[in-house]
mmCIF file of C-alpha atoms and ligand atoms in Angstrom:
data_model
loop_
_atom_site.group_PDB
_atom_site.id
_atom_site.type_symbol
_atom_site.label_atom_id
_atom_site.label_comp_id
_atom_site.label_asym_id
_atom_site.label_seq_id
_atom_site.Cartn_x
_atom_site.Cartn_y
_atom_site.Cartn_z
ATOM 1 C CA UNK A 16 108.252 134.126 128.571
ATOM 2 C CA UNK A 17 110.862 131.682 127.476
ATOM 3 C CA UNK A 18 111.113 128.434 129.056
ATOM 4 C CA UNK A 19 114.207 126.421 128.319
ATOM 5 C CA UNK A 20 113.403 123.163 126.035
ATOM 6 C CA UNK A 21 109.526 123.809 126.369
ATOM 7 C CA UNK A 22 107.915 123.194 123.091
ATOM 8 C CA UNK A 23 104.714 125.130 123.063
ATOM 9 C CA UNK A 24 102.056 124.475 120.696
ATOM 10 C CA UNK A 25 102.412 127.235 118.166
ATOM 11 C CA UNK A 26 99.914 130.202 118.463
ATOM 12 C CA UNK A 27 99.185 132.095 115.196
ATOM 13 C CA UNK A 28 101.898 134.495 116.082
ATOM 14 C CA UNK A 29 104.644 132.368 117.313
ATOM 15 C CA UNK A 30 107.597 132.414 114.900
ATOM 16 C CA UNK A 31 107.646 128.647 114.612
ATOM 17 C CA UNK A 32 110.129 127.501 112.139
ATOM 18 C CA UNK A 33 111.264 131.023 111.271
ATOM 19 C CA UNK A 34 113.753 132.093 113.443
ATOM 20 C CA UNK A 35 114.999 128.771 114.686
ATOM 21 C CA UNK A 36 117.614 126.127 113.310
ATOM 22 C CA UNK A 37 116.052 122.824 111.822
ATOM 23 C CA UNK A 38 114.767 120.763 114.750
ATOM 24 C CA UNK A 39 114.544 117.096 114.983
ATOM 25 C CA UNK A 40 112.404 116.610 118.042
ATOM 26 C CA UNK A 41 108.967 117.675 116.385
ATOM 27 C CA UNK A 42 105.880 116.177 118.453
ATOM 28 C CA UNK A 43 103.131 114.956 116.510
ATOM 29 C CA UNK A 44 100.822 117.442 118.472
ATOM 30 C CA UNK A 45 102.961 120.443 117.252
ATOM 31 C CA UNK A 46 102.758 119.018 113.510
ATOM 32 C CA UNK A 47 99.177 118.872 113.588
ATOM 33 C CA UNK A 48 98.836 122.205 115.144
ATOM 34 C CA UNK A 49 100.712 123.488 112.236
ATOM 35 C CA UNK A 50 98.583 121.391 109.639
ATOM 36 C CA UNK A 51 95.556 123.093 111.382
ATOM 37 C CA UNK A 52 96.773 126.864 111.203
ATOM 38 C CA UNK A 53 94.575 129.125 109.241
ATOM 39 C CA UNK A 54 95.603 128.550 105.536
ATOM 40 C CA UNK A 55 96.865 131.953 105.387
ATOM 41 C CA UNK A 56 98.966 131.920 108.443
ATOM 42 C CA UNK A 57 100.343 128.636 107.343
ATOM 43 C CA UNK A 58 101.451 129.722 103.895
ATOM 44 C CA UNK A 59 102.964 132.973 105.249
ATOM 45 C CA UNK A 60 105.001 131.002 107.413
ATOM 46 C CA UNK A 61 106.030 128.464 104.927
ATOM 47 C CA UNK A 62 106.990 131.222 102.348
ATOM 48 C CA UNK A 63 108.946 133.303 104.933
ATOM 49 C CA UNK A 64 110.993 130.108 105.941
ATOM 50 C CA UNK A 65 111.463 129.131 102.162
ATOM 51 C CA UNK A 66 112.816 132.565 101.221
ATOM 52 C CA UNK A 67 115.426 132.474 104.045
ATOM 53 C CA UNK A 68 117.019 129.204 102.529
ATOM 54 C CA UNK A 69 116.050 129.216 98.938
ATOM 55 C CA UNK A 70 115.411 131.458 96.028
ATOM 56 C CA UNK A 71 111.662 131.345 95.890
ATOM 57 C CA UNK A 72 111.587 131.664 92.052
ATOM 58 C CA UNK A 73 113.863 128.848 91.312
ATOM 59 C CA UNK A 74 112.640 125.252 90.729
ATOM 60 C CA UNK A 75 114.817 122.210 90.615
ATOM 61 C CA UNK A 76 113.709 119.963 87.775
ATOM 62 C CA UNK A 77 114.028 116.119 87.663
ATOM 63 C CA UNK A 78 113.230 113.558 84.981
ATOM 64 C CA UNK A 79 112.176 110.171 85.495
ATOM 65 C CA UNK A 80 112.564 106.899 83.587
ATOM 66 C CA UNK A 81 111.302 103.575 84.385
ATOM 67 C CA UNK A 82 114.056 101.379 83.517
ATOM 68 C CA UNK A 83 111.890 98.137 84.446
ATOM 69 C CA UNK A 84 108.134 98.243 84.448
ATOM 70 C CA UNK A 85 105.335 96.442 85.997
ATOM 71 C CA UNK A 86 105.153 92.902 87.350
ATOM 72 C CA UNK A 87 106.204 93.965 90.726
ATOM 73 C CA UNK A 88 106.049 91.388 93.424
ATOM 74 C CA UNK A 89 105.131 93.836 95.981
ATOM 75 C CA UNK A 90 101.364 94.806 96.950
ATOM 76 C CA UNK A 91 101.606 98.507 97.299
ATOM 77 C CA UNK A 92 97.742 99.349 97.364
ATOM 78 C CA UNK A 93 98.438 102.648 95.174
ATOM 79 C CA UNK A 94 100.669 101.268 92.569
ATOM 80 C CA UNK A 95 99.658 100.363 88.892
ATOM 81 C CA UNK A 96 102.981 98.328 88.520
ATOM 82 C CA UNK A 97 102.299 95.759 91.315
ATOM 83 C CA UNK A 98 101.549 92.215 89.952
ATOM 84 C CA UNK A 99 98.559 91.970 92.422
ATOM 85 C CA UNK A 100 96.230 94.101 90.470
ATOM 86 C CA UNK A 101 94.899 94.281 86.903
ATOM 87 C CA UNK A 102 95.801 97.676 85.771
ATOM 88 C CA UNK A 103 96.663 97.222 82.209
ATOM 89 C CA UNK A 104 100.373 98.443 82.593
ATOM 90 C CA UNK A 105 102.389 96.834 79.886
ATOM 91 C CA UNK A 106 105.348 94.848 81.562
ATOM 92 C CA UNK A 107 108.819 95.546 80.276
ATOM 93 C CA UNK A 108 111.959 93.804 81.039
ATOM 94 C CA UNK A 109 115.242 95.890 82.145
ATOM 95 C CA UNK A 110 115.773 98.320 79.388
ATOM 96 C CA UNK A 111 119.262 98.614 77.557
ATOM 97 C CA UNK A 112 121.784 101.055 78.939
ATOM 98 C CA UNK A 113 121.705 103.075 75.481
ATOM 99 C CA UNK A 114 118.071 103.572 76.040
ATOM 100 C CA UNK A 115 118.757 104.964 79.282
ATOM 101 C CA UNK A 116 121.576 107.283 78.171
ATOM 102 C CA UNK A 117 119.402 108.510 75.291
ATOM 103 C CA UNK A 118 116.678 109.533 77.351
ATOM 104 C CA UNK A 119 118.921 111.205 79.928
ATOM 105 C CA UNK A 120 120.641 113.303 77.082
ATOM 106 C CA UNK A 121 116.937 114.478 76.009
ATOM 107 C CA UNK A 122 116.203 115.267 79.734
ATOM 108 C CA UNK A 123 119.268 117.377 79.900
ATOM 109 C CA UNK A 124 118.443 119.069 76.744
ATOM 110 C CA UNK A 125 114.849 119.793 78.154
ATOM 111 C CA UNK A 126 116.357 121.543 81.254
ATOM 112 C CA UNK A 127 116.422 118.719 83.829
ATOM 113 C CA UNK A 128 119.226 118.834 86.248
ATOM 114 C CA UNK A 129 118.657 115.167 87.856
ATOM 115 C CA UNK A 130 117.722 112.053 86.192
ATOM 116 C CA UNK A 131 115.867 109.437 88.262
ATOM 117 C CA UNK A 132 115.811 105.744 87.188
ATOM 118 C CA UNK A 133 113.193 103.841 88.744
ATOM 119 C CA UNK A 134 112.536 100.023 88.860
ATOM 120 C CA UNK A 135 109.310 98.135 89.755
ATOM 121 C CA UNK A 136 111.427 95.800 92.032
ATOM 122 C CA UNK A 137 111.024 94.491 95.481
ATOM 123 C CA UNK A 138 114.876 95.361 95.368
ATOM 124 C CA UNK A 139 117.399 94.754 92.672
ATOM 125 C CA UNK A 140 118.527 91.125 91.755
ATOM 126 C CA UNK A 141 122.186 90.421 91.398
ATOM 127 C CA UNK A 142 121.600 89.601 87.534
ATOM 128 C CA UNK A 143 120.459 93.192 87.020
ATOM 129 C CA UNK A 144 122.396 95.154 89.451
ATOM 130 C CA UNK A 145 125.646 95.445 87.279
ATOM 131 C CA UNK A 146 123.649 96.810 84.254
ATOM 132 C CA UNK A 147 122.122 99.620 86.624
ATOM 133 C CA UNK A 148 125.520 100.467 87.842
ATOM 134 C CA UNK A 149 126.561 101.232 84.140
ATOM 135 C CA UNK A 150 123.356 103.227 83.703
ATOM 136 C CA UNK A 151 124.314 105.237 86.753
ATOM 137 C CA UNK A 152 127.850 105.563 85.433
ATOM 138 C CA UNK A 153 126.805 106.661 81.947
ATOM 139 C CA UNK A 154 123.978 109.359 83.203
ATOM 140 C CA UNK A 155 126.571 110.788 85.719
ATOM 141 C CA UNK A 156 129.269 111.199 82.781
ATOM 142 C CA UNK A 157 126.717 113.211 80.783
ATOM 143 C CA UNK A 158 126.973 115.950 83.787
ATOM 144 C CA UNK A 159 123.531 115.073 85.271
ATOM 145 C CA UNK A 160 122.803 114.419 88.949
ATOM 146 C CA UNK A 161 121.784 110.825 89.260
ATOM 147 C CA UNK A 162 118.967 109.231 91.143
ATOM 148 C CA UNK A 163 117.808 105.774 91.443
ATOM 149 C CA UNK A 164 114.686 104.345 92.973
ATOM 150 C CA UNK A 165 115.061 100.301 92.874
ATOM 151 C CA UNK A 166 113.425 99.329 96.070
ATOM 152 C CA UNK A 167 115.077 97.686 99.233
ATOM 153 C CA UNK A 168 119.035 97.677 99.156
ATOM 154 C CA UNK A 169 121.503 96.230 101.417
ATOM 155 C CA UNK A 170 124.639 97.846 102.519
ATOM 156 C CA UNK A 171 126.814 96.440 100.027
ATOM 157 C CA UNK A 172 124.587 97.552 96.906
ATOM 158 C CA UNK A 173 124.307 101.192 98.535
ATOM 159 C CA UNK A 174 128.169 101.677 98.424
ATOM 160 C CA UNK A 175 128.456 100.273 94.958
ATOM 161 C CA UNK A 176 125.844 102.574 93.722
ATOM 162 C CA UNK A 177 127.665 105.331 95.418
ATOM 163 C CA UNK A 178 130.994 104.034 93.939
ATOM 164 C CA UNK A 179 129.418 104.141 90.361
ATOM 165 C CA UNK A 180 128.496 107.837 90.699
ATOM 166 C CA UNK A 181 124.982 107.883 92.396
ATOM 167 C CA UNK A 182 123.984 111.233 93.932
ATOM 168 C CA UNK A 183 120.578 110.479 95.396
ATOM 169 C CA UNK A 184 118.519 107.336 96.384
ATOM 170 C CA UNK A 185 114.874 107.561 96.180
ATOM 171 C CA UNK A 186 112.889 105.307 98.739
ATOM 172 C CA UNK A 187 109.541 106.758 100.106
ATOM 173 C CA UNK A 188 108.237 105.916 103.515
ATOM 174 C CA UNK A 189 104.843 106.461 101.716
ATOM 175 C CA UNK A 190 102.547 106.982 104.855
ATOM 176 C CA UNK A 191 102.429 107.030 108.532
ATOM 177 C CA UNK A 192 104.016 103.858 110.381
ATOM 178 C CA UNK A 193 100.369 103.340 111.652
ATOM 179 C CA UNK A 194 98.770 103.249 108.427
ATOM 180 C CA UNK A 195 101.621 101.349 106.524
ATOM 181 C CA UNK A 196 100.013 97.842 106.964
ATOM 182 C CA UNK A 197 96.847 98.923 105.468
ATOM 183 C CA UNK A 198 98.590 100.058 102.210
ATOM 184 C CA UNK A 199 101.472 97.432 101.821
ATOM 185 C CA UNK A 200 101.721 94.047 103.279
ATOM 186 C CA UNK A 201 104.785 92.616 101.597
ATOM 187 C CA UNK A 202 107.292 94.389 103.268
ATOM 188 C CA UNK A 203 107.338 96.775 106.546
ATOM 189 C CA UNK A 204 107.811 100.409 107.463
ATOM 190 C CA UNK A 205 111.033 99.201 109.243
ATOM 191 C CA UNK A 206 112.314 97.580 105.973
ATOM 192 C CA UNK A 207 112.221 100.905 104.429
ATOM 193 C CA UNK A 208 113.744 102.792 107.245
ATOM 194 C CA UNK A 209 116.549 100.095 107.116
ATOM 195 C CA UNK A 210 117.297 100.743 103.368
ATOM 196 C CA UNK A 211 117.319 104.444 104.028
ATOM 197 C CA UNK A 212 119.987 103.725 106.838
ATOM 198 C CA UNK A 213 122.148 101.790 104.476
ATOM 199 C CA UNK A 214 121.895 104.657 101.812
ATOM 200 C CA UNK A 215 122.914 107.080 104.553
ATOM 201 C CA UNK A 216 125.812 104.851 105.650
ATOM 202 C CA UNK A 217 127.051 104.710 102.022
ATOM 203 C CA UNK A 218 127.296 108.428 101.859
ATOM 204 C CA UNK A 219 124.478 109.016 99.260
ATOM 205 C CA UNK A 220 121.789 111.920 99.378
ATOM 206 C CA UNK A 221 118.388 110.675 100.411
ATOM 207 C CA UNK A 222 115.294 111.344 98.304
ATOM 208 C CA UNK A 223 112.265 110.096 100.850
ATOM 209 C CA UNK A 224 108.746 111.233 101.318
ATOM 210 C CA UNK A 225 105.248 110.024 100.727
ATOM 211 C CA UNK A 226 101.795 110.175 99.220
ATOM 212 C CA UNK A 227 98.746 112.396 100.147
ATOM 213 C CA UNK A 228 95.321 111.061 99.326
ATOM 214 C CA UNK A 229 95.284 107.504 100.300
ATOM 215 C CA UNK A 230 92.542 107.709 102.944
ATOM 216 C CA UNK A 231 94.854 108.781 105.525
ATOM 217 C CA UNK A 232 93.766 111.132 108.608
ATOM 218 C CA UNK A 233 95.590 114.369 109.414
ATOM 219 C CA UNK A 234 97.214 112.666 112.206
ATOM 220 C CA UNK A 235 98.870 110.131 109.550
ATOM 221 C CA UNK A 236 100.155 113.076 107.573
ATOM 222 C CA UNK A 237 101.724 114.712 110.771
ATOM 223 C CA UNK A 238 103.452 111.271 111.621
ATOM 224 C CA UNK A 239 104.860 110.830 108.040
ATOM 225 C CA UNK A 240 106.238 114.292 108.394
ATOM 226 C CA UNK A 241 107.499 113.659 111.847
ATOM 227 C CA UNK A 242 109.314 110.439 110.716
ATOM 228 C CA UNK A 243 111.156 112.427 107.810
ATOM 229 C CA UNK A 244 111.927 115.608 109.961
ATOM 230 C CA UNK A 245 113.130 113.763 113.034
ATOM 231 C CA UNK A 246 115.768 111.700 111.005
ATOM 232 C CA UNK A 247 119.029 112.075 112.286
ATOM 233 C CA UNK A 248 119.855 113.662 109.218
ATOM 234 C CA UNK A 249 116.482 114.440 107.061
ATOM 235 C CA UNK A 250 116.206 113.791 103.374
ATOM 236 C CA UNK A 251 117.693 116.298 101.302
ATOM 237 C CA UNK A 252 114.887 115.688 98.883
ATOM 238 C CA UNK A 253 111.138 115.229 100.003
ATOM 239 C CA UNK A 254 108.702 114.209 97.225
ATOM 240 C CA UNK A 255 105.077 114.873 98.272
ATOM 241 C CA UNK A 256 102.974 112.980 95.744
ATOM 242 C CA UNK A 257 99.237 113.334 95.434
ATOM 243 C CA UNK A 258 97.829 109.854 94.726
ATOM 244 C CA UNK A 259 97.195 109.185 91.181
ATOM 245 C CA UNK A 260 94.100 107.118 91.196
ATOM 246 C CA UNK A 261 94.763 103.934 89.086
ATOM 247 C CA UNK A 262 91.720 101.963 88.020
ATOM 248 C CA UNK A 263 92.307 98.281 89.167
ATOM 249 C CA UNK A 264 94.179 99.072 92.275
ATOM 250 C CA UNK A 265 92.520 98.951 95.618
ATOM 251 C CA UNK A 266 92.696 102.963 95.806
ATOM 252 C CA UNK A 267 91.386 103.189 92.387
ATOM 253 C CA UNK A 268 88.151 105.217 93.485
ATOM 254 C CA UNK A 269 88.972 106.341 96.915
ATOM 255 C CA UNK A 270 87.428 109.782 97.393
ATOM 256 C CA UNK A 271 89.362 112.880 96.406
ATOM 257 C CA UNK A 272 91.549 114.768 98.715
ATOM 258 C CA UNK A 273 90.851 118.458 99.525
ATOM 259 C CA UNK A 274 93.501 120.228 97.602
ATOM 260 C CA UNK A 275 94.115 122.554 100.635
ATOM 261 C CA UNK A 276 95.267 119.579 102.576
ATOM 262 C CA UNK A 277 97.483 118.531 100.137
ATOM 263 C CA UNK A 278 99.082 122.207 100.095
ATOM 264 C CA UNK A 279 99.146 122.184 103.737
ATOM 265 C CA UNK A 280 101.066 119.073 103.659
ATOM 266 C CA UNK A 281 103.659 120.879 101.425
ATOM 267 C CA UNK A 282 103.751 123.806 103.827
ATOM 268 C CA UNK A 283 104.453 121.910 106.762
ATOM 269 C CA UNK A 284 107.043 119.870 104.986
ATOM 270 C CA UNK A 285 108.683 123.121 104.146
ATOM 271 C CA UNK A 286 108.428 124.173 107.739
ATOM 272 C CA UNK A 287 110.023 120.956 109.314
ATOM 273 C CA UNK A 288 112.719 120.539 106.586
ATOM 274 C CA UNK A 289 113.655 124.080 106.023
ATOM 275 C CA UNK A 290 116.739 123.228 103.914
ATOM 276 C CA UNK A 291 115.538 120.245 101.900
ATOM 277 C CA UNK A 292 114.290 120.454 98.509
ATOM 278 C CA UNK A 293 110.313 119.632 98.638
ATOM 279 C CA UNK A 294 109.033 118.079 95.606
ATOM 280 C CA UNK A 295 105.783 118.684 93.918
ATOM 281 C CA UNK A 296 105.655 115.144 92.577
ATOM 282 C CA UNK A 297 102.764 112.841 91.203
ATOM 283 C CA UNK A 298 99.458 113.826 90.467
ATOM 284 C CA UNK A 299 99.777 117.243 88.660
ATOM 285 C CA UNK A 300 97.448 116.197 85.872
ATOM 286 C CA UNK A 301 94.749 116.658 88.560
ATOM 287 C CA UNK A 302 95.929 120.091 89.785
ATOM 288 C CA UNK A 303 94.945 123.387 88.437
ATOM 289 C CA UNK A 304 97.672 125.934 87.588
ATOM 290 C CA UNK A 305 96.391 127.897 90.602
ATOM 291 C CA UNK A 306 96.800 124.719 92.941
ATOM 292 C CA UNK A 307 100.297 124.278 91.708
ATOM 293 C CA UNK A 308 101.251 128.070 92.105
ATOM 294 C CA UNK A 309 99.857 127.563 95.814
ATOM 295 C CA UNK A 310 102.181 124.571 96.184
ATOM 296 C CA UNK A 311 105.109 126.687 95.193
ATOM 297 C CA UNK A 312 104.005 129.510 97.541
ATOM 298 C CA UNK A 313 103.906 126.979 100.222
ATOM 299 C CA UNK A 314 107.663 126.026 99.533
ATOM 300 C CA UNK A 315 107.717 123.262 96.876
ATOM 301 C CA UNK A 316 110.727 123.800 95.060
ATOM 302 C CA UNK A 317 111.187 120.902 92.845
ATOM 303 C CA UNK A 318 109.182 119.137 90.321
ATOM 304 C CA UNK A 319 109.049 116.323 87.904
ATOM 305 C CA UNK A 320 108.901 117.449 84.351
ATOM 306 C CA UNK A 321 108.213 115.302 81.147
ATOM 307 C CA UNK A 322 105.102 114.025 79.910
ATOM 308 C CA UNK A 323 105.412 110.639 81.626
ATOM 309 C CA UNK A 324 106.076 109.900 85.259
ATOM 310 C CA UNK A 325 107.038 105.930 85.413
ATOM 311 C CA UNK A 326 103.777 104.707 83.966
ATOM 312 C CA UNK A 327 101.237 107.734 84.516
ATOM 313 C CA UNK A 328 100.936 110.954 82.557
ATOM 314 C CA UNK A 329 102.314 114.166 83.544
ATOM 315 C CA UNK A 330 101.821 117.804 82.192
ATOM 316 C CA UNK A 331 103.419 118.515 78.919
ATOM 317 C CA UNK A 332 106.721 120.599 78.658
ATOM 318 C CA UNK A 333 104.799 123.283 76.801
ATOM 319 C CA UNK A 334 102.226 123.354 79.402
ATOM 320 C CA UNK A 335 105.086 123.593 82.337
ATOM 321 C CA UNK A 336 107.154 126.096 80.498
ATOM 322 C CA UNK A 337 103.963 128.375 80.053
ATOM 323 C CA UNK A 338 103.256 127.938 83.874
ATOM 324 C CA UNK A 339 106.733 129.075 84.657
ATOM 325 C CA UNK A 340 106.411 131.888 82.609
ATOM 326 C CA UNK A 341 103.259 133.164 83.970
ATOM 327 C CA UNK A 342 104.418 132.723 87.497
ATOM 328 C CA UNK A 343 107.960 134.172 86.579
ATOM 329 C CA UNK A 344 109.739 130.858 87.736
ATOM 330 C CA UNK A 345 113.073 129.748 86.601
ATOM 331 C CA UNK A 346 114.563 126.209 86.590
ATOM 332 C CA UNK A 347 117.562 125.506 89.172
ATOM 333 C CA UNK A 348 120.980 125.234 87.755
ATOM 334 C CA UNK A 349 120.299 126.306 84.199
HETATM 335 N N1 SAM B 14 109.607 100.023 93.559
HETATM 336 C C1 SAM B 14 110.559 101.087 93.958
HETATM 337 C C2 SAM B 14 109.905 101.553 95.469
HETATM 338 O O1 SAM B 14 108.844 101.067 95.712
HETATM 339 O O2 SAM B 14 110.668 102.135 96.118
HETATM 340 C C3 SAM B 14 110.596 102.247 93.248
HETATM 341 C C4 SAM B 14 109.437 102.797 92.380
HETATM 342 S S1 SAM B 14 107.768 103.426 93.082
HETATM 343 C C5 SAM B 14 106.819 103.280 91.793
HETATM 344 C C6 SAM B 14 108.386 104.831 93.884
HETATM 345 C C7 SAM B 14 107.185 105.561 94.497
HETATM 346 O O3 SAM B 14 106.172 106.070 93.599
HETATM 347 C C8 SAM B 14 106.556 104.991 95.434
HETATM 348 O O4 SAM B 14 107.090 104.584 96.732
HETATM 349 C C9 SAM B 14 105.252 106.030 95.617
HETATM 350 O O5 SAM B 14 105.421 107.058 96.608
HETATM 351 C C10 SAM B 14 105.229 106.595 94.124
HETATM 352 N N2 SAM B 14 103.846 106.109 93.466
HETATM 353 C C11 SAM B 14 103.456 105.013 92.871
HETATM 354 N N3 SAM B 14 102.399 104.882 92.577
HETATM 355 C C12 SAM B 14 101.787 106.118 92.755
HETATM 356 C C13 SAM B 14 100.328 106.588 92.591
HETATM 357 N N4 SAM B 14 99.594 105.806 91.937
HETATM 358 N N5 SAM B 14 100.061 108.026 92.869
HETATM 359 C C14 SAM B 14 101.158 108.752 93.565
HETATM 360 N N6 SAM B 14 102.448 108.009 93.860
HETATM 361 C C15 SAM B 14 102.967 106.886 93.368
HETATM 362 C C1 DTB B 15 108.090 109.604 93.757
HETATM 363 O O1 DTB B 15 108.103 109.952 94.985
HETATM 364 N N1 DTB B 15 107.450 109.813 92.571
HETATM 365 C C2 DTB B 15 107.904 109.114 91.532
HETATM 366 C C3 DTB B 15 109.522 108.808 91.951
HETATM 367 N N2 DTB B 15 109.533 108.976 93.514
HETATM 368 C C4 DTB B 15 109.895 107.500 91.453
HETATM 369 C C5 DTB B 15 107.036 107.999 90.918
HETATM 370 C C6 DTB B 15 105.587 108.606 90.814
HETATM 371 C C7 DTB B 15 104.974 107.430 90.066
HETATM 372 C C8 DTB B 15 103.568 107.810 89.762
HETATM 373 C C9 DTB B 15 102.726 106.565 89.230
HETATM 374 C C10 DTB B 15 103.280 106.170 87.745
HETATM 375 O O2 DTB B 15 103.912 106.794 87.073
HETATM 376 O O3 DTB B 15 103.304 104.917 87.704
HETATM 377 FE FE1 SF4 B 16 106.608 97.828 93.354
HETATM 378 FE FE2 SF4 B 16 107.574 100.019 94.035
HETATM 379 FE FE3 SF4 B 16 105.050 99.837 92.940
HETATM 380 FE FE4 SF4 B 16 105.542 98.959 95.454
HETATM 381 S S1 SF4 B 16 105.505 101.092 94.590
HETATM 382 S S2 SF4 B 16 104.239 97.860 93.686
HETATM 383 S S3 SF4 B 16 107.497 98.228 95.220
HETATM 384 S S4 SF4 B 16 106.974 99.290 91.818
#
């Protein structure tokens, strides 16, 4: 029986997320019910939704570059670049525009379609901002999609980035609103949402996701995904990072996450945000090929390739190409 506006908790056979238009009114109970489905049912649903909106054998490839490394004033408990922890990361000032453009050319040659410039800042200072705009202009002129991850922005900065040719802005909520203060004390969840609002108002695409493996409960994962999916306009790109445990950070020796819980988070992100790219992001060095294959099956259709993320390692290009070959995957847009 169909009851108007009723949102039943999904039973195993309910076509949740399969025949419906994207929704923006998910309750946390519905999301927890999806996260708790039998694994096979969840993957079947996620794969079905994935196929409705995307070619399941195509993966969008992004390449990262850290344009300013270390010495960050923020205290994010997961991050190797925070000045609050002794992690051995070499600090570097803002790199030169030419260095960025050379890295972007190499990224394009290796098959990336998007180049993401990230900085260990609370937000960009005026003295650095014009150089960042030149980097964006230069990367765009190479024919790549451009993404930046520079921390908190105001409206004026967001508009200037858009005018310079920026396509995406990456700004993660990282965890649930309830857990946020356990992880970061130097800014608030609300600060992050404000920046995402400025990014949207400037007409930029949003890249926003979070981290699994910081000791969160299933309810925190549900609240994080709910926050993303219920945005007026959900992020076009949803990076799901597996915590890279960095010695020296407060989360450096936290217990490992069950790989199936990570895959479930990907699958539910796919169900809740059926038309977004879901990115299998940090943490692939600790994943088996089989785990990554299950992430693709669950609906992940974007990745960071290249041997380095920002400061941490990532699988080699050869290893990724071999995985693509064995799975019959092809890069998107190439
Ligand atoms: N400083 C900017 C900011 O915080 O938005 C941009 C760079 S910051 C490194 C970008 C994202 O990287 C973080 O929001 C977090 O999701 C991810 N990240 C950082 N350290 C990580 C780690 N050890 N494991 C997994 N993801 C991590
Ligand atoms: C995102 O969600 N993951 C990327 C990107 N956005 C900027 C960063 C991952 C960083 C991993 C730790 C490091 O390399 O320092
Ligand atoms: Fe700084 Fe970003 Fe790392 Fe937080 S995540 S410490 S803001 S670089």
